[in-house]
Amino acid sequence: MQPSKTDDELVDLLDVILRDGAVLRADVIISVADIPLVGLKLTAALAGMETMTDYGLFEEWDTERRAAATARRQYGHRENRRLESATRPDQ
């Protein structure tokens, strides 16, 4: 009997990561002759945007995007009509 692999496991893993998120942390110290020269502290967060904003990450980006989308909806129709009339050849 051979193990079988289905795509369901990958979909479940992605669902959990996007819903709950994952944080990866790494500390790196570069040294020569046992003398530490450079230290790196790396942190990466991986999650869906809704989860990120729930945890307070990308709040400013989310606010700017929502404001831009609202402005496009409010003023986009008027702007589209003006552009169409400007690019339309005279009849």
PDB file of N, CA and C in Angstrom:
ATOM      1  N   MET A   1       0.840  -1.178   0.000  1.00  0.00           N
ATOM      2  CA  MET A   1       0.000   0.000   0.000  1.00  0.00           C
ATOM      3  C   MET A   1       0.883   1.239   0.000  1.00  0.00           C
ATOM      4  N   GLN A   2       0.655   2.119  -0.965  1.00  0.00           N
ATOM      5  CA  GLN A   2       1.423   3.352  -1.057  1.00  0.00           C
ATOM      6  C   GLN A   2       0.599   4.511  -0.511  1.00  0.00           C
ATOM      7  N   PRO A   3       1.277   5.452   0.139  1.00  0.00           N
ATOM      8  CA  PRO A   3       0.539   6.618   0.636  1.00  0.00           C
ATOM      9  C   PRO A   3       0.014   7.441  -0.539  1.00  0.00           C
ATOM     10  N   SER A   4      -1.161   7.954  -0.353  1.00  0.00           N
ATOM     11  CA  SER A   4      -1.742   8.777  -1.414  1.00  0.00           C
ATOM     12  C   SER A   4      -1.683  10.243  -1.014  1.00  0.00           C
ATOM     13  N   LYS A   5      -1.546  11.077  -2.007  1.00  0.00           N
ATOM     14  CA  LYS A   5      -1.470  12.514  -1.748  1.00  0.00           C
ATOM     15  C   LYS A   5      -2.625  13.178  -2.483  1.00  0.00           C
ATOM     16  N   THR A   6      -3.375  13.961  -1.764  1.00  0.00           N
ATOM     17  CA  THR A   6      -4.462  14.702  -2.385  1.00  0.00           C
ATOM     18  C   THR A   6      -4.220  16.186  -2.198  1.00  0.00           C
ATOM     19  N   ASP A   7      -4.911  16.972  -2.968  1.00  0.00           N
ATOM     20  CA  ASP A   7      -4.774  18.427  -2.860  1.00  0.00           C
ATOM     21  C   ASP A   7      -5.533  18.981  -1.664  1.00  0.00           C
ATOM     22  N   ASP A   8      -6.343  18.161  -1.019  1.00  0.00           N
ATOM     23  CA  ASP A   8      -7.125  18.634   0.126  1.00  0.00           C
ATOM     24  C   ASP A   8      -6.235  19.086   1.273  1.00  0.00           C
ATOM     25  N   GLU A   9      -5.113  18.407   1.487  1.00  0.00           N
ATOM     26  CA  GLU A   9      -4.222  18.790   2.585  1.00  0.00           C
ATOM     27  C   GLU A   9      -3.618  20.167   2.341  1.00  0.00           C
ATOM     28  N   LEU A  10      -3.237  20.433   1.100  1.00  0.00           N
ATOM     29  CA  LEU A  10      -2.663  21.739   0.773  1.00  0.00           C
ATOM     30  C   LEU A  10      -3.702  22.846   0.940  1.00  0.00           C
ATOM     31  N   VAL A  11      -4.916  22.581   0.517  1.00  0.00           N
ATOM     32  CA  VAL A  11      -5.993  23.567   0.660  1.00  0.00           C
ATOM     33  C   VAL A  11      -6.269  23.822   2.136  1.00  0.00           C
ATOM     34  N   ASP A  12      -6.291  22.760   2.953  1.00  0.00           N
ATOM     35  CA  ASP A  12      -6.511  22.925   4.390  1.00  0.00           C
ATOM     36  C   ASP A  12      -5.387  23.727   5.037  1.00  0.00           C
ATOM     37  N   LEU A  13      -4.147  23.450   4.636  1.00  0.00           N
ATOM     38  CA  LEU A  13      -3.004  24.187   5.183  1.00  0.00           C
ATOM     39  C   LEU A  13      -3.085  25.667   4.828  1.00  0.00           C
ATOM     40  N   LEU A  14      -3.370  25.964   3.570  1.00  0.00           N
ATOM     41  CA  LEU A  14      -3.509  27.367   3.161  1.00  0.00           C
ATOM     42  C   LEU A  14      -4.662  28.051   3.888  1.00  0.00           C
ATOM     43  N   ASP A  15      -5.750  27.340   4.082  1.00  0.00           N
ATOM     44  CA  ASP A  15      -6.892  27.908   4.796  1.00  0.00           C
ATOM     45  C   ASP A  15      -6.509  28.287   6.221  1.00  0.00           C
ATOM     46  N   VAL A  16      -5.787  27.412   6.902  1.00  0.00           N
ATOM     47  CA  VAL A  16      -5.376  27.691   8.282  1.00  0.00           C
ATOM     48  C   VAL A  16      -4.398  28.858   8.324  1.00  0.00           C
ATOM     49  N   ILE A  17      -3.439  28.887   7.401  1.00  0.00           N
ATOM     50  CA  ILE A  17      -2.447  29.970   7.404  1.00  0.00           C
ATOM     51  C   ILE A  17      -3.107  31.312   7.115  1.00  0.00           C
ATOM     52  N   LEU A  18      -4.002  31.342   6.122  1.00  0.00           N
ATOM     53  CA  LEU A  18      -4.654  32.611   5.793  1.00  0.00           C
ATOM     54  C   LEU A  18      -5.618  33.052   6.888  1.00  0.00           C
ATOM     55  N   ARG A  19      -6.289  32.111   7.531  1.00  0.00           N
ATOM     56  CA  ARG A  19      -7.265  32.458   8.567  1.00  0.00           C
ATOM     57  C   ARG A  19      -6.578  32.822   9.883  1.00  0.00           C
ATOM     58  N   ASP A  20      -5.617  31.987  10.324  1.00  0.00           N
ATOM     59  CA  ASP A  20      -4.998  32.183  11.635  1.00  0.00           C
ATOM     60  C   ASP A  20      -3.661  32.907  11.565  1.00  0.00           C
ATOM     61  N   GLY A  21      -2.944  32.735  10.470  1.00  0.00           N
ATOM     62  CA  GLY A  21      -1.652  33.389  10.300  1.00  0.00           C
ATOM     63  C   GLY A  21      -0.510  32.560  10.855  1.00  0.00           C
ATOM     64  N   ALA A  22       0.685  32.940  10.462  1.00  0.00           N
ATOM     65  CA  ALA A  22       1.909  32.299  10.950  1.00  0.00           C
ATOM     66  C   ALA A  22       2.982  33.372  11.055  1.00  0.00           C
ATOM     67  N   VAL A  23       3.794  33.259  12.086  1.00  0.00           N
ATOM     68  CA  VAL A  23       4.897  34.195  12.282  1.00  0.00           C
ATOM     69  C   VAL A  23       6.188  33.392  12.281  1.00  0.00           C
ATOM     70  N   LEU A  24       7.115  33.807  11.436  1.00  0.00           N
ATOM     71  CA  LEU A  24       8.418  33.156  11.358  1.00  0.00           C
ATOM     72  C   LEU A  24       9.458  34.114  11.912  1.00  0.00           C
ATOM     73  N   ARG A  25      10.281  33.617  12.817  1.00  0.00           N
ATOM     74  CA  ARG A  25      11.316  34.454  13.415  1.00  0.00           C
ATOM     75  C   ARG A  25      12.660  33.762  13.281  1.00  0.00           C
ATOM     76  N   ALA A  26      13.682  34.551  12.986  1.00  0.00           N
ATOM     77  CA  ALA A  26      15.032  34.004  12.859  1.00  0.00           C
ATOM     78  C   ALA A  26      16.031  35.013  13.418  1.00  0.00           C
ATOM     79  N   ASP A  27      16.963  34.516  14.206  1.00  0.00           N
ATOM     80  CA  ASP A  27      18.057  35.323  14.720  1.00  0.00           C
ATOM     81  C   ASP A  27      19.345  34.769  14.114  1.00  0.00           C
ATOM     82  N   VAL A  28      20.108  35.640  13.455  1.00  0.00           N
ATOM     83  CA  VAL A  28      21.340  35.215  12.799  1.00  0.00           C
ATOM     84  C   VAL A  28      22.479  36.080  13.332  1.00  0.00           C
ATOM     85  N   ILE A  29      23.564  35.423  13.715  1.00  0.00           N
ATOM     86  CA  ILE A  29      24.766  36.138  14.156  1.00  0.00           C
ATOM     87  C   ILE A  29      25.913  35.677  13.264  1.00  0.00           C
ATOM     88  N   ILE A  30      26.533  36.625  12.590  1.00  0.00           N
ATOM     89  CA  ILE A  30      27.674  36.326  11.734  1.00  0.00           C
ATOM     90  C   ILE A  30      28.927  36.660  12.525  1.00  0.00           C
ATOM     91  N   SER A  31      29.780  35.659  12.645  1.00  0.00           N
ATOM     92  CA  SER A  31      30.994  35.872  13.427  1.00  0.00           C
ATOM     93  C   SER A  31      32.198  35.297  12.686  1.00  0.00           C
ATOM     94  N   VAL A  32      33.359  35.858  12.986  1.00  0.00           N
ATOM     95  CA  VAL A  32      34.626  35.380  12.439  1.00  0.00           C
ATOM     96  C   VAL A  32      35.557  35.138  13.609  1.00  0.00           C
ATOM     97  N   ALA A  33      36.119  33.956  13.655  1.00  0.00           N
ATOM     98  CA  ALA A  33      37.032  33.574  14.737  1.00  0.00           C
ATOM     99  C   ALA A  33      36.372  33.780  16.091  1.00  0.00           C
ATOM    100  N   ASP A  34      35.130  33.354  16.194  1.00  0.00           N
ATOM    101  CA  ASP A  34      34.338  33.465  17.430  1.00  0.00           C
ATOM    102  C   ASP A  34      34.138  34.896  17.909  1.00  0.00           C
ATOM    103  N   ILE A  35      34.273  35.851  17.002  1.00  0.00           N
ATOM    104  CA  ILE A  35      33.994  37.249  17.322  1.00  0.00           C
ATOM    105  C   ILE A  35      32.738  37.652  16.551  1.00  0.00           C
ATOM    106  N   PRO A  36      31.654  37.933  17.269  1.00  0.00           N
ATOM    107  CA  PRO A  36      30.419  38.311  16.567  1.00  0.00           C
ATOM    108  C   PRO A  36      30.568  39.669  15.890  1.00  0.00           C
ATOM    109  N   LEU A  37      30.249  39.713  14.583  1.00  0.00           N
ATOM    110  CA  LEU A  37      30.394  40.946  13.825  1.00  0.00           C
ATOM    111  C   LEU A  37      29.055  41.585  13.470  1.00  0.00           C
ATOM    112  N   VAL A  38      28.108  40.765  13.036  1.00  0.00           N
ATOM    113  CA  VAL A  38      26.823  41.281  12.558  1.00  0.00           C
ATOM    114  C   VAL A  38      25.715  40.435  13.152  1.00  0.00           C
ATOM    115  N   GLY A  39      24.682  41.114  13.608  1.00  0.00           N
ATOM    116  CA  GLY A  39      23.500  40.404  14.109  1.00  0.00           C
ATOM    117  C   GLY A  39      22.267  40.789  13.314  1.00  0.00           C
ATOM    118  N   LEU A  40      21.463  39.800  12.991  1.00  0.00           N
ATOM    119  CA  LEU A  40      20.219  40.026  12.251  1.00  0.00           C
ATOM    120  C   LEU A  40      19.067  39.443  13.037  1.00  0.00           C
ATOM    121  N   LYS A  41      18.008  40.204  13.140  1.00  0.00           N
ATOM    122  CA  LYS A  41      16.784  39.708  13.760  1.00  0.00           C
ATOM    123  C   LYS A  41      15.698  39.874  12.716  1.00  0.00           C
ATOM    124  N   LEU A  42      15.178  38.752  12.201  1.00  0.00           N
ATOM    125  CA  LEU A  42      14.198  38.761  11.120  1.00  0.00           C
ATOM    126  C   LEU A  42      12.860  38.244  11.627  1.00  0.00           C
ATOM    127  N   THR A  43      11.796  38.919  11.239  1.00  0.00           N
ATOM    128  CA  THR A  43      10.443  38.488  11.567  1.00  0.00           C
ATOM    129  C   THR A  43       9.585  38.638  10.322  1.00  0.00           C
ATOM    130  N   ALA A  44       8.855  37.584   9.999  1.00  0.00           N
ATOM    131  CA  ALA A  44       7.949  37.625   8.858  1.00  0.00           C
ATOM    132  C   ALA A  44       6.584  37.119   9.314  1.00  0.00           C
ATOM    133  N   ALA A  45       5.550  37.837   8.926  1.00  0.00           N
ATOM    134  CA  ALA A  45       4.183  37.426   9.245  1.00  0.00           C
ATOM    135  C   ALA A  45       3.497  37.032   7.943  1.00  0.00           C
ATOM    136  N   LEU A  46       2.829  35.902   7.954  1.00  0.00           N
ATOM    137  CA  LEU A  46       2.121  35.401   6.786  1.00  0.00           C
ATOM    138  C   LEU A  46       0.685  35.121   7.191  1.00  0.00           C
ATOM    139  N   ALA A  47      -0.257  35.843   6.560  1.00  0.00           N
ATOM    140  CA  ALA A  47      -1.676  35.676   6.864  1.00  0.00           C
ATOM    141  C   ALA A  47      -2.497  36.374   5.803  1.00  0.00           C
ATOM    142  N   GLY A  48      -3.766  36.126   5.814  1.00  0.00           N
ATOM    143  CA  GLY A  48      -4.675  36.846   4.934  1.00  0.00           C
ATOM    144  C   GLY A  48      -4.796  38.282   5.402  1.00  0.00           C
ATOM    145  N   MET A  49      -5.191  39.168   4.497  1.00  0.00           N
ATOM    146  CA  MET A  49      -5.260  40.587   4.841  1.00  0.00           C
ATOM    147  C   MET A  49      -6.251  40.856   5.972  1.00  0.00           C
ATOM    148  N   GLU A  50      -7.357  40.136   6.006  1.00  0.00           N
ATOM    149  CA  GLU A  50      -8.326  40.339   7.087  1.00  0.00           C
ATOM    150  C   GLU A  50      -7.696  40.012   8.433  1.00  0.00           C
ATOM    151  N   THR A  51      -6.940  38.925   8.492  1.00  0.00           N
ATOM    152  CA  THR A  51      -6.256  38.545   9.730  1.00  0.00           C
ATOM    153  C   THR A  51      -5.195  39.571  10.091  1.00  0.00           C
ATOM    154  N   MET A  52      -4.461  40.055   9.085  1.00  0.00           N
ATOM    155  CA  MET A  52      -3.426  41.054   9.347  1.00  0.00           C
ATOM    156  C   MET A  52      -4.026  42.312   9.962  1.00  0.00           C
ATOM    157  N   THR A  53      -5.120  42.789   9.387  1.00  0.00           N
ATOM    158  CA  THR A  53      -5.726  44.010   9.923  1.00  0.00           C
ATOM    159  C   THR A  53      -6.367  43.763  11.278  1.00  0.00           C
ATOM    160  N   ASP A  54      -6.856  42.550  11.532  1.00  0.00           N
ATOM    161  CA  ASP A  54      -7.391  42.214  12.861  1.00  0.00           C
ATOM    162  C   ASP A  54      -6.308  42.330  13.934  1.00  0.00           C
ATOM    163  N   TYR A  55      -5.066  41.978  13.576  1.00  0.00           N
ATOM    164  CA  TYR A  55      -3.957  42.044  14.521  1.00  0.00           C
ATOM    165  C   TYR A  55      -3.247  43.394  14.514  1.00  0.00           C
ATOM    166  N   GLY A  56      -3.749  44.347  13.721  1.00  0.00           N
ATOM    167  CA  GLY A  56      -3.171  45.683  13.723  1.00  0.00           C
ATOM    168  C   GLY A  56      -2.052  45.883  12.727  1.00  0.00           C
ATOM    169  N   LEU A  57      -1.806  44.928  11.863  1.00  0.00           N
ATOM    170  CA  LEU A  57      -0.785  45.076  10.836  1.00  0.00           C
ATOM    171  C   LEU A  57      -1.443  45.618   9.574  1.00  0.00           C
ATOM    172  N   PHE A  58      -0.780  46.461   8.858  1.00  0.00           N
ATOM    173  CA  PHE A  58      -1.270  47.040   7.603  1.00  0.00           C
ATOM    174  C   PHE A  58      -2.524  47.890   7.797  1.00  0.00           C
ATOM    175  N   GLU A  59      -2.748  48.429   8.975  1.00  0.00           N
ATOM    176  CA  GLU A  59      -3.935  49.264   9.207  1.00  0.00           C
ATOM    177  C   GLU A  59      -3.908  50.517   8.336  1.00  0.00           C
ATOM    178  N   GLU A  60      -2.761  51.174   8.275  1.00  0.00           N
ATOM    179  CA  GLU A  60      -2.653  52.396   7.485  1.00  0.00           C
ATOM    180  C   GLU A  60      -2.878  52.082   6.004  1.00  0.00           C
ATOM    181  N   TRP A  61      -2.281  51.004   5.516  1.00  0.00           N
ATOM    182  CA  TRP A  61      -2.461  50.595   4.120  1.00  0.00           C
ATOM    183  C   TRP A  61      -3.928  50.298   3.842  1.00  0.00           C
ATOM    184  N   ASP A  62      -4.580  49.575   4.751  1.00  0.00           N
ATOM    185  CA  ASP A  62      -5.983  49.206   4.570  1.00  0.00           C
ATOM    186  C   ASP A  62      -6.870  50.448   4.550  1.00  0.00           C
ATOM    187  N   THR A  63      -6.605  51.388   5.433  1.00  0.00           N
ATOM    188  CA  THR A  63      -7.389  52.623   5.488  1.00  0.00           C
ATOM    189  C   THR A  63      -7.229  53.422   4.195  1.00  0.00           C
ATOM    190  N   GLU A  64      -5.992  53.524   3.699  1.00  0.00           N
ATOM    191  CA  GLU A  64      -5.752  54.259   2.450  1.00  0.00           C
ATOM    192  C   GLU A  64      -6.445  53.582   1.274  1.00  0.00           C
ATOM    193  N   ARG A  65      -6.374  52.262   1.202  1.00  0.00           N
ATOM    194  CA  ARG A  65      -7.012  51.522   0.106  1.00  0.00           C
ATOM    195  C   ARG A  65      -8.523  51.704   0.120  1.00  0.00           C
ATOM    196  N   ARG A  66      -9.117  51.607   1.301  1.00  0.00           N
ATOM    197  CA  ARG A  66     -10.569  51.760   1.401  1.00  0.00           C
ATOM    198  C   ARG A  66     -10.996  53.182   1.025  1.00  0.00           C
ATOM    199  N   ALA A  67     -10.206  54.174   1.439  1.00  0.00           N
ATOM    200  CA  ALA A  67     -10.531  55.563   1.094  1.00  0.00           C
ATOM    201  C   ALA A  67     -10.413  55.778  -0.413  1.00  0.00           C
ATOM    202  N   ALA A  68      -9.392  55.197  -1.029  1.00  0.00           N
ATOM    203  CA  ALA A  68      -9.229  55.335  -2.477  1.00  0.00           C
ATOM    204  C   ALA A  68     -10.371  54.659  -3.222  1.00  0.00           C
ATOM    205  N   ALA A  69     -10.792  53.496  -2.749  1.00  0.00           N
ATOM    206  CA  ALA A  69     -11.901  52.789  -3.398  1.00  0.00           C
ATOM    207  C   ALA A  69     -13.199  53.573  -3.263  1.00  0.00           C
ATOM    208  N   THR A  70     -13.421  54.166  -2.105  1.00  0.00           N
ATOM    209  CA  THR A  70     -14.620  54.975  -1.903  1.00  0.00           C
ATOM    210  C   THR A  70     -14.602  56.195  -2.818  1.00  0.00           C
ATOM    211  N   ALA A  71     -13.451  56.833  -2.936  1.00  0.00           N
ATOM    212  CA  ALA A  71     -13.343  58.005  -3.808  1.00  0.00           C
ATOM    213  C   ALA A  71     -13.582  57.617  -5.264  1.00  0.00           C
ATOM    214  N   ARG A  72     -13.062  56.471  -5.674  1.00  0.00           N
ATOM    215  CA  ARG A  72     -13.297  56.014  -7.051  1.00  0.00           C
ATOM    216  C   ARG A  72     -14.770  55.781  -7.298  1.00  0.00           C
ATOM    217  N   ARG A  73     -15.447  55.190  -6.311  1.00  0.00           N
ATOM    218  CA  ARG A  73     -16.880  54.921  -6.465  1.00  0.00           C
ATOM    219  C   ARG A  73     -17.673  56.219  -6.522  1.00  0.00           C
ATOM    220  N   GLN A  74     -17.316  57.186  -5.675  1.00  0.00           N
ATOM    221  CA  GLN A  74     -18.063  58.440  -5.615  1.00  0.00           C
ATOM    222  C   GLN A  74     -17.809  59.316  -6.822  1.00  0.00           C
ATOM    223  N   TYR A  75     -16.554  59.435  -7.218  1.00  0.00           N
ATOM    224  CA  TYR A  75     -16.198  60.387  -8.258  1.00  0.00           C
ATOM    225  C   TYR A  75     -15.866  59.720  -9.580  1.00  0.00           C
ATOM    226  N   GLY A  76     -15.794  58.420  -9.606  1.00  0.00           N
ATOM    227  CA  GLY A  76     -15.409  57.701 -10.813  1.00  0.00           C
ATOM    228  C   GLY A  76     -16.385  57.858 -11.945  1.00  0.00           C
ATOM    229  N   HIS A  77     -17.679  57.828 -11.663  1.00  0.00           N
ATOM    230  CA  HIS A  77     -18.674  57.952 -12.724  1.00  0.00           C
ATOM    231  C   HIS A  77     -18.565  59.302 -13.412  1.00  0.00           C
ATOM    232  N   ARG A  78     -18.434  60.346 -12.639  1.00  0.00           N
ATOM    233  CA  ARG A  78     -18.310  61.690 -13.189  1.00  0.00           C
ATOM    234  C   ARG A  78     -17.012  61.815 -13.996  1.00  0.00           C
ATOM    235  N   GLU A  79     -15.934  61.267 -13.464  1.00  0.00           N
ATOM    236  CA  GLU A  79     -14.635  61.335 -14.140  1.00  0.00           C
ATOM    237  C   GLU A  79     -14.664  60.521 -15.432  1.00  0.00           C
ATOM    238  N   ASN A  80     -15.299  59.354 -15.419  1.00  0.00           N
ATOM    239  CA  ASN A  80     -15.380  58.536 -16.632  1.00  0.00           C
ATOM    240  C   ASN A  80     -16.143  59.260 -17.730  1.00  0.00           C
ATOM    241  N   ARG A  81     -17.256  59.907 -17.377  1.00  0.00           N
ATOM    242  CA  ARG A  81     -18.022  60.646 -18.371  1.00  0.00           C
ATOM    243  C   ARG A  81     -17.200  61.783 -18.969  1.00  0.00           C
ATOM    244  N   ARG A  82     -16.442  62.476 -18.127  1.00  0.00           N
ATOM    245  CA  ARG A  82     -15.619  63.577 -18.609  1.00  0.00           C
ATOM    246  C   ARG A  82     -14.528  63.055 -19.544  1.00  0.00           C
ATOM    247  N   LEU A  83     -13.906  61.917 -19.214  1.00  0.00           N
ATOM    248  CA  LEU A  83     -12.880  61.349 -20.072  1.00  0.00           C
ATOM    249  C   LEU A  83     -13.458  60.872 -21.389  1.00  0.00           C
ATOM    250  N   GLU A  84     -14.645  60.262 -21.343  1.00  0.00           N
ATOM    251  CA  GLU A  84     -15.283  59.791 -22.567  1.00  0.00           C
ATOM    252  C   GLU A  84     -15.609  60.959 -23.500  1.00  0.00           C
ATOM    253  N   SER A  85     -16.117  62.036 -22.944  1.00  0.00           N
ATOM    254  CA  SER A  85     -16.450  63.182 -23.788  1.00  0.00           C
ATOM    255  C   SER A  85     -15.197  63.842 -24.355  1.00  0.00           C
ATOM    256  N   ALA A  86     -14.102  63.797 -23.615  1.00  0.00           N
ATOM    257  CA  ALA A  86     -12.870  64.409 -24.090  1.00  0.00           C
ATOM    258  C   ALA A  86     -12.214  63.569 -25.184  1.00  0.00           C
ATOM    259  N   THR A  87     -12.363  62.262 -25.148  1.00  0.00           N
ATOM    260  CA  THR A  87     -11.732  61.398 -26.136  1.00  0.00           C
ATOM    261  C   THR A  87     -12.653  61.074 -27.303  1.00  0.00           C
ATOM    262  N   ARG A  88     -13.926  61.399 -27.214  1.00  0.00           N
ATOM    263  CA  ARG A  88     -14.888  61.116 -28.279  1.00  0.00           C
ATOM    264  C   ARG A  88     -14.682  62.098 -29.426  1.00  0.00           C
ATOM    265  N   PRO A  89     -14.572  61.582 -30.674  1.00  0.00           N
ATOM    266  CA  PRO A  89     -14.416  62.499 -31.804  1.00  0.00           C
ATOM    267  C   PRO A  89     -15.693  63.312 -32.010  1.00  0.00           C
ATOM    268  N   ASP A  90     -15.545  64.488 -32.537  1.00  0.00           N
ATOM    269  CA  ASP A  90     -16.701  65.347 -32.795  1.00  0.00           C
ATOM    270  C   ASP A  90     -17.621  64.680 -33.819  1.00  0.00           C
ATOM    271  N   GLN A  91     -18.894  64.783 -33.552  1.00  0.00           N
ATOM    272  CA  GLN A  91     -19.879  64.135 -34.437  1.00  0.00           C
ATOM    273  C   GLN A  91     -20.548  65.128 -35.314  1.00  0.00           C
TER     274      GLN A  91
END
